[in-house]
Each structure stands twice: as C-alpha cells, then as structure tokens.
C-alpha cells in the first residue's frame, strides 16, 4: 500500500472514532438532561463520557507525532477515568447519606 | 494501629516520584510548568500518604501481585465499560425511559483495605451499576434491577481478588444483608 492511501485510511479511522466519541458525549449530556434522578444522571455522565473520551483518545493516536505524545494521551484518559469515578462516588455518597443540600 | 516512620517516608517518597513523573509527562517537561505543579505534587503526595495510613487495615498490598490477572482484569473492565457506555446511551435516547432503578446492598467479600475502593471505582464504569461505599458497606445503584448486574459484580469481585492474591477461602462471609433480589 502506498503512502497517500495509508494516510487516507488513517484519517478515515480517526474521523470515524472522533465522531463516535462525540456521539457518546452528546448521549451523556442527553442522559444528564433526561434521566429523572441524581443517581441515574451520574450513570449517564460517568459511563458515556468515559467512553466518549476513550474513542476521541483513540482517534488522536494515529495522528500522534511520537510515542511520547501517544503515551500522554493514554495517561490523560486514565487520569480522567479515575477523576470521573471518584467524583461520581463522592456525589453518590453524599446523596446516600442524605446530607447534601438540594441534591435532586 | 501504629505507623512506623520509615514506612511513612517510603510511601511518601514513592508518591512524590510518581506524581512528579505524571506532571512532567503531562506538561512535556516544561520548566515554567514544573514551578506551577510543585505545590500540587507535594500536597497530593502528602494527602495520599495520610489517607493511606489513616485507619486502614493494611492486610492487602497496594501493588498487584499477579500481572497476568491484572491484564485479565483490565481486559474485562475495558469490555464492560464499552458495554456500559452503549447501555446508558441507548437508555438515554429511548422514550419512555427504560429504567427500573434500585439501590441495593452488595454483600462484599473482599477484605477491608484498598480493594473495595478499587472495586467501587470500577463498578461505576460497568453497565448499569453505580457504587457507593457507605459505612463499610458497598451499596450499588442499578438502572435496571432485572438485568444481570449481580453476575457481573461477582465476576468483577473475583477478578480483583485474583489480582491481589486473595484466596476465596479467606473472603469475608457477610451474607446477613444480601437483599439483592
């Protein structure tokens, strides 16, 4: 396979993955707006956004100039995943205890 | 429980190195960024070390004992978080909303320490489940109480146990609050 065709295929893969990622971010937001209670909204935010970010990260990987950049992308995804899970846990914990103010 | 000073210093040094490396990676090793990040690296390391030694039962090591089991856990987790994202996406767009939410107690068999925290974090990214650790119990919010979430949680718990070398025989037997039906 010659160089331009290979580049075209990589760009196509990146575009598809990025569109998929954007779709999951939209789904997370729709879920946040439509779902009825705090817990269900947290489900939508954590899971859909995490998957969306994962796909966008995968979309950027073929465009990475070097290995360092690719590792940084992976690291960002893992860090955001940890932060998302921890944040969701803290919010849900306050809701379970019922000591939050105006939680719904 | 008493904490020995060498153990504390070792844990603090490990965290300082790890967080400094993370910051260096994230900022491409820029000097200006290092100045900005230093206070955060330091405070994160101190907070993390203090949390580690505060009232924790240090029965299980933080470092995974089995790399192969860890790879299997990561594979299991990635597959199920993909399923989880798809599941909640499909639910969010349906009309009427296909939800039968419930808050249940999951009888956790992992010993107290770092593993239940890991379990809770992973559970929240699995399909249809959201975990809360409250007063030593793992409570799980499920989107659909008729789905097979219980089987997924059991498998996840087993895989975490495998990673940390926790024998099924040593697991806590706490069946007294298993109202998961």
Short mmCIF file of C-alpha atoms in Angstrom, two decimals:
data_model
loop_
_atom_site.label_atom_id
_atom_site.label_comp_id
_atom_site.label_asym_id
_atom_site.label_seq_id
_atom_site.Cartn_x
_atom_site.Cartn_y
_atom_site.Cartn_z
CA UNK A 1 0.00 0.00 0.00
CA UNK A 2 1.47 3.39 -0.96
CA UNK A 3 1.92 6.28 1.42
CA UNK A 4 -1.03 8.57 0.48
CA UNK A 5 -3.56 5.71 0.63
CA UNK A 6 -2.28 4.67 4.03
CA UNK A 7 -2.57 8.25 5.29
CA UNK A 8 -6.09 8.49 3.92
CA UNK A 9 -7.15 5.31 5.71
CA UNK A 10 -5.63 6.53 8.99
CA UNK A 11 -7.50 9.84 8.63
CA UNK A 12 -10.73 7.98 7.92
CA UNK A 13 -10.30 5.81 11.03
CA UNK A 14 -9.57 8.91 13.13
CA UNK A 15 -12.64 10.71 11.79
CA UNK A 16 -14.93 7.76 12.48
CA UNK A 17 -13.60 7.29 16.02
CA UNK A 18 -13.88 11.03 16.78
CA UNK A 19 -17.48 11.09 15.53
CA UNK A 20 -18.27 8.07 17.69
CA UNK A 21 -16.68 9.81 20.69
CA UNK A 22 -18.69 12.98 20.08
CA UNK A 23 -21.86 10.88 19.89
CA UNK A 24 -21.20 9.43 23.34
CA UNK A 25 -20.54 12.89 24.79
CA UNK A 26 -23.89 14.02 23.35
CA UNK A 27 -25.51 10.90 24.83
CA UNK A 28 -24.01 11.71 28.23
CA UNK A 29 -25.48 15.21 28.07
CA UNK A 30 -28.88 13.98 26.87
CA UNK A 31 -28.83 11.47 29.73
CA UNK A 32 -27.98 14.23 32.21
CA UNK A 33 -30.96 16.26 30.99
CA UNK A 34 -33.50 13.47 30.53
CA UNK A 35 -32.87 10.98 33.33
CA UNK A 36 -35.06 11.56 36.37
CA UNK A 37 -32.84 11.37 39.46
CA UNK A 38 -29.33 12.09 40.68
CA UNK A 39 -28.05 8.51 40.55
CA UNK A 40 -29.29 7.80 37.03
CA UNK A 41 -27.76 11.06 35.83
CA UNK A 42 -24.44 10.05 37.34
CA UNK A 43 -24.67 6.76 35.41
CA UNK A 44 -25.02 8.67 32.14
CA UNK A 45 -22.25 11.15 32.90
CA UNK A 46 -19.60 8.71 34.08
CA UNK A 47 -20.11 5.90 31.60
CA UNK A 48 -20.98 7.72 28.37
CA UNK A 49 -18.39 10.47 28.82
CA UNK A 50 -15.69 7.98 29.72
CA UNK A 51 -16.38 6.00 26.56
CA UNK A 52 -16.55 9.20 24.51
CA UNK A 53 -13.18 10.35 25.77
CA UNK A 54 -11.73 6.87 25.13
CA UNK A 55 -12.84 6.98 21.49
CA UNK A 56 -11.54 10.52 20.95
CA UNK A 57 -8.24 9.45 22.51
CA UNK A 58 -8.10 6.51 20.07
CA UNK A 59 -8.91 8.91 17.22
CA UNK A 60 -5.94 11.11 18.12
CA UNK A 61 -3.49 8.18 18.45
CA UNK A 62 -2.95 7.59 14.68
CA UNK A 63 -2.12 11.31 14.35
CA UNK A 64 0.41 11.21 17.19
CA UNK A 65 3.81 12.62 16.14
CA UNK A 66 5.76 10.37 18.52
CA UNK A 67 5.40 7.69 21.17
CA UNK A 68 5.66 10.23 24.00
CA UNK A 69 2.55 12.01 22.74
CA UNK A 70 0.66 8.72 22.43
CA UNK A 71 1.57 7.76 25.99
CA UNK A 72 0.41 11.16 27.19
CA UNK A 73 -2.98 10.63 25.54
CA UNK A 74 -3.39 7.24 27.23
CA UNK A 75 -2.35 8.75 30.54
CA UNK A 76 -4.90 11.56 30.18
CA UNK A 77 -7.66 9.06 29.59
CA UNK A 78 -6.71 7.00 32.65
CA UNK A 79 -6.48 10.13 34.84
CA UNK A 80 -9.86 11.46 33.68
CA UNK A 81 -11.34 8.00 34.28
CA UNK A 82 -10.02 7.95 37.86
CA UNK A 83 -11.22 11.51 38.47
CA UNK A 84 -14.65 10.71 36.99
CA UNK A 85 -15.15 7.56 39.04
CA UNK A 86 -14.00 9.32 42.23
CA UNK A 87 -16.21 12.35 41.62
CA UNK A 88 -19.24 10.18 40.91
CA UNK A 89 -18.53 8.18 44.07
CA UNK A 90 -18.33 11.31 46.24
CA UNK A 91 -21.56 12.77 44.84
CA UNK A 92 -23.41 9.45 45.22
CA UNK A 93 -22.06 9.01 48.75
CA UNK A 94 -23.44 12.37 49.87
CA UNK A 95 -26.77 11.50 48.26
CA UNK A 96 -26.92 8.13 50.05
CA UNK A 97 -26.21 9.80 53.38
CA UNK A 98 -28.75 12.47 52.55
CA UNK A 99 -26.61 15.28 53.92
CA UNK A 100 -26.24 17.23 50.69
CA UNK A 101 -28.14 20.44 50.14
CA UNK A 102 -30.72 20.36 47.37
CA UNK A 103 -29.33 17.16 45.85
CA UNK A 104 -32.13 16.49 43.35
CA UNK B 1 -2.53 0.83 64.67
CA UNK B 2 0.87 2.48 64.84
CA UNK B 3 2.58 3.69 61.70
CA UNK B 4 6.34 3.41 61.60
CA UNK B 5 8.23 6.44 60.34
CA UNK B 6 10.26 4.54 57.70
CA UNK B 7 7.06 3.10 56.21
CA UNK B 8 5.54 6.58 56.07
CA UNK B 9 8.64 8.13 54.47
CA UNK B 10 8.88 5.32 51.91
CA UNK B 11 5.22 5.70 50.94
CA UNK B 12 5.59 9.49 50.73
CA UNK B 13 8.72 9.25 48.54
CA UNK B 14 7.04 6.79 46.18
CA UNK B 15 4.10 9.12 45.74
CA UNK B 16 6.27 12.21 45.27
CA UNK B 17 8.19 10.44 42.49
CA UNK B 18 5.04 9.09 40.85
CA UNK B 19 3.15 12.41 40.89
CA UNK B 20 6.23 14.36 39.75
CA UNK B 21 6.60 11.93 36.84
CA UNK B 22 2.90 12.32 35.94
CA UNK B 23 3.16 16.11 35.98
CA UNK B 24 6.36 16.00 33.92
CA UNK B 25 4.65 13.77 31.33
CA UNK B 26 1.54 15.95 31.18
CA UNK B 27 3.46 19.20 30.73
CA UNK B 28 6.13 17.87 28.31
CA UNK B 29 8.80 18.65 30.91
CA UNK B 30 8.48 22.46 30.69
CA UNK B 31 10.31 24.35 33.45
CA UNK B 32 7.61 27.00 33.98
CA UNK B 33 5.02 24.27 34.41
CA UNK B 34 7.23 22.48 36.96
CA UNK B 35 7.18 25.59 39.17
CA UNK B 36 3.39 25.71 38.96
CA UNK B 37 2.96 21.99 39.57
CA UNK B 38 5.36 21.55 42.51
CA UNK B 39 2.92 22.64 45.27
CA UNK B 40 0.24 20.36 43.85
CA UNK B 41 2.58 17.39 43.56
CA UNK B 42 3.64 17.93 47.17
CA UNK B 43 0.13 18.35 48.59
CA UNK B 44 -1.24 15.42 46.59
CA UNK B 45 1.58 13.17 47.83
CA UNK B 46 1.07 14.20 51.47
CA UNK B 47 -2.73 13.82 51.31
CA UNK B 48 -2.43 10.45 49.59
CA UNK B 49 0.06 9.14 52.17
CA UNK B 50 -2.01 10.36 55.13
CA UNK B 51 -5.15 8.74 53.66
CA UNK B 52 -3.25 5.52 53.10
CA UNK B 53 -2.27 5.22 56.76
CA UNK B 54 -5.41 6.62 58.36
CA UNK B 55 -7.45 3.87 59.98
CA UNK B 56 -6.76 1.45 57.16
CA UNK B 57 -6.32 -2.25 57.62
CA UNK B 58 -3.07 -2.91 55.82
CA UNK B 59 -3.84 -6.53 55.06
CA UNK B 60 -3.63 -6.33 51.30
CA UNK B 61 -0.75 -4.81 49.42
CA UNK B 62 -1.46 -1.90 47.08
CA UNK B 63 0.69 -3.38 44.35
CA UNK B 64 -0.87 -6.12 42.25
CA UNK B 65 0.73 -9.45 42.91
CA UNK B 66 -0.17 -11.08 39.63
CA UNK B 67 0.50 -9.22 36.36
CA UNK B 68 -1.41 -11.80 34.31
CA UNK B 69 -4.52 -11.47 36.47
CA UNK B 70 -4.16 -7.69 36.22
CA UNK B 71 -4.16 -7.89 32.42
CA UNK B 72 -7.31 -10.01 32.56
CA UNK B 73 -8.94 -7.50 34.92
CA UNK B 74 -8.07 -4.63 32.54
CA UNK B 75 -9.46 -6.54 29.56
CA UNK B 76 -12.64 -7.41 31.47
CA UNK B 77 -13.00 -3.80 32.57
CA UNK B 78 -12.45 -2.28 29.10
CA UNK B 79 -15.01 -4.61 27.52
CA UNK B 80 -17.59 -3.92 30.20
CA UNK B 81 -17.05 -0.16 30.21
CA UNK B 82 -17.69 -0.23 26.45
CA UNK B 83 -20.90 -2.14 27.13
CA UNK B 84 -21.70 0.29 29.96
CA UNK B 85 -21.39 3.35 27.73
CA UNK B 86 -23.52 1.77 24.99
CA UNK B 87 -26.14 0.65 27.52
CA UNK B 88 -26.63 4.07 29.09
CA UNK B 89 -26.56 5.76 25.65
CA UNK B 90 -29.39 3.56 24.37
CA UNK B 91 -31.38 4.20 27.54
CA UNK B 92 -30.89 7.98 27.37
CA UNK B 93 -32.44 8.22 23.89
CA UNK B 94 -35.44 5.91 24.44
CA UNK B 95 -38.94 7.13 25.07
CA UNK B 96 -40.30 6.35 27.60
CA UNK B 97 -37.11 5.94 29.63
CA UNK B 98 -36.40 2.23 30.17
CA UNK B 99 -35.50 2.48 33.85
CA UNK B 100 -36.23 0.36 36.89
CA UNK B 101 -33.72 1.94 39.27
CA UNK B 102 -32.97 0.48 42.66
CA UNK B 103 -30.45 0.96 45.45
CA UNK B 104 -29.21 -2.36 46.80
CA UNK B 105 -26.61 -3.65 49.25
CA UNK B 106 -23.94 -5.80 47.70
CA UNK B 107 -22.51 -8.32 50.21
CA UNK B 108 -18.84 -7.56 49.67
CA UNK B 109 -16.47 -10.47 50.24
CA UNK B 110 -13.21 -8.62 49.63
CA UNK B 111 -11.38 -7.76 52.86
CA UNK B 112 -11.32 -4.11 54.02
CA UNK B 113 -8.48 -2.01 52.65
CA UNK B 114 -7.71 -0.75 49.15
CA UNK B 115 -9.53 -3.46 47.20
CA UNK B 116 -13.14 -2.37 47.96
CA UNK B 117 -12.19 1.15 46.81
CA UNK B 118 -10.86 -0.24 43.54
CA UNK B 119 -14.00 -2.36 43.22
CA UNK B 120 -16.26 0.68 43.78
CA UNK B 121 -14.39 2.74 41.18
CA UNK B 122 -14.62 0.02 38.54
CA UNK B 123 -18.25 -0.81 39.32
CA UNK B 124 -19.27 2.76 38.50
CA UNK B 125 -17.98 2.34 34.94
CA UNK B 126 -19.65 -1.06 34.37
CA UNK B 127 -23.05 -1.36 32.65
CA UNK B 128 -25.97 -0.12 34.72
CA UNK B 129 -24.26 0.00 38.11
CA UNK B 130 -23.01 2.87 40.29
CA UNK B 131 -21.19 2.10 43.52
CA UNK B 132 -21.12 3.89 46.86
CA UNK B 133 -19.11 2.79 49.87
CA UNK B 134 -21.09 3.89 52.90
CA UNK B 135 -20.18 2.91 56.46
CA UNK B 136 -18.11 -0.03 55.33
CA UNK B 137 -20.78 -1.45 53.04
CA UNK B 138 -20.86 -1.42 49.28
CA UNK B 139 -24.15 -0.04 48.04
CA UNK B 140 -24.90 -0.27 44.35
CA UNK B 141 -27.38 1.79 42.39
CA UNK B 142 -28.68 -0.18 39.40
CA UNK B 143 -30.53 1.26 36.41
CA UNK B 144 -32.49 -1.91 35.79
CA UNK B 145 -32.96 -4.25 38.70
CA UNK B 146 -33.97 -7.09 36.35
CA UNK B 147 -30.70 -7.07 34.38
CA UNK B 148 -27.84 -9.46 35.12
CA UNK B 149 -25.80 -6.90 37.05
CA UNK B 150 -25.32 -9.26 40.00
CA UNK B 151 -23.39 -11.79 37.90
CA UNK B 152 -21.14 -9.02 36.52
CA UNK B 153 -20.37 -7.73 40.01
CA UNK B 154 -19.49 -11.21 41.25
CA UNK B 155 -17.15 -11.77 38.32
CA UNK B 156 -15.51 -8.37 38.83
CA UNK B 157 -15.02 -9.10 42.53
CA UNK B 158 -13.42 -12.46 41.74
CA UNK B 159 -11.04 -10.88 39.25
CA UNK B 160 -9.96 -8.20 41.71
CA UNK B 161 -9.42 -10.94 44.30
CA UNK B 162 -7.27 -12.83 41.79
CA UNK B 163 -5.09 -9.79 41.12
CA UNK B 164 -4.38 -9.28 44.81
CA UNK B 165 -3.87 -12.95 45.61
CA UNK B 166 -6.88 -13.02 47.87
CA UNK B 167 -7.98 -16.57 48.45
CA UNK B 168 -11.66 -17.25 48.07
CA UNK B 169 -11.45 -19.17 51.38
CA UNK B 170 -10.24 -16.07 53.24
CA UNK B 171 -13.05 -13.92 51.95
CA UNK B 172 -15.34 -12.30 54.43
CA UNK B 173 -18.61 -14.11 54.78
CA UNK B 174 -21.21 -11.41 55.20
CA UNK B 175 -24.46 -12.86 53.88
CA UNK B 176 -26.58 -11.06 56.51
CA UNK B 177 -27.51 -8.10 54.28
CA UNK B 178 -27.97 -9.70 50.88
CA UNK B 179 -31.31 -8.29 49.81
CA UNK B 180 -30.38 -8.19 46.15
CA UNK B 181 -33.46 -9.77 44.61
#
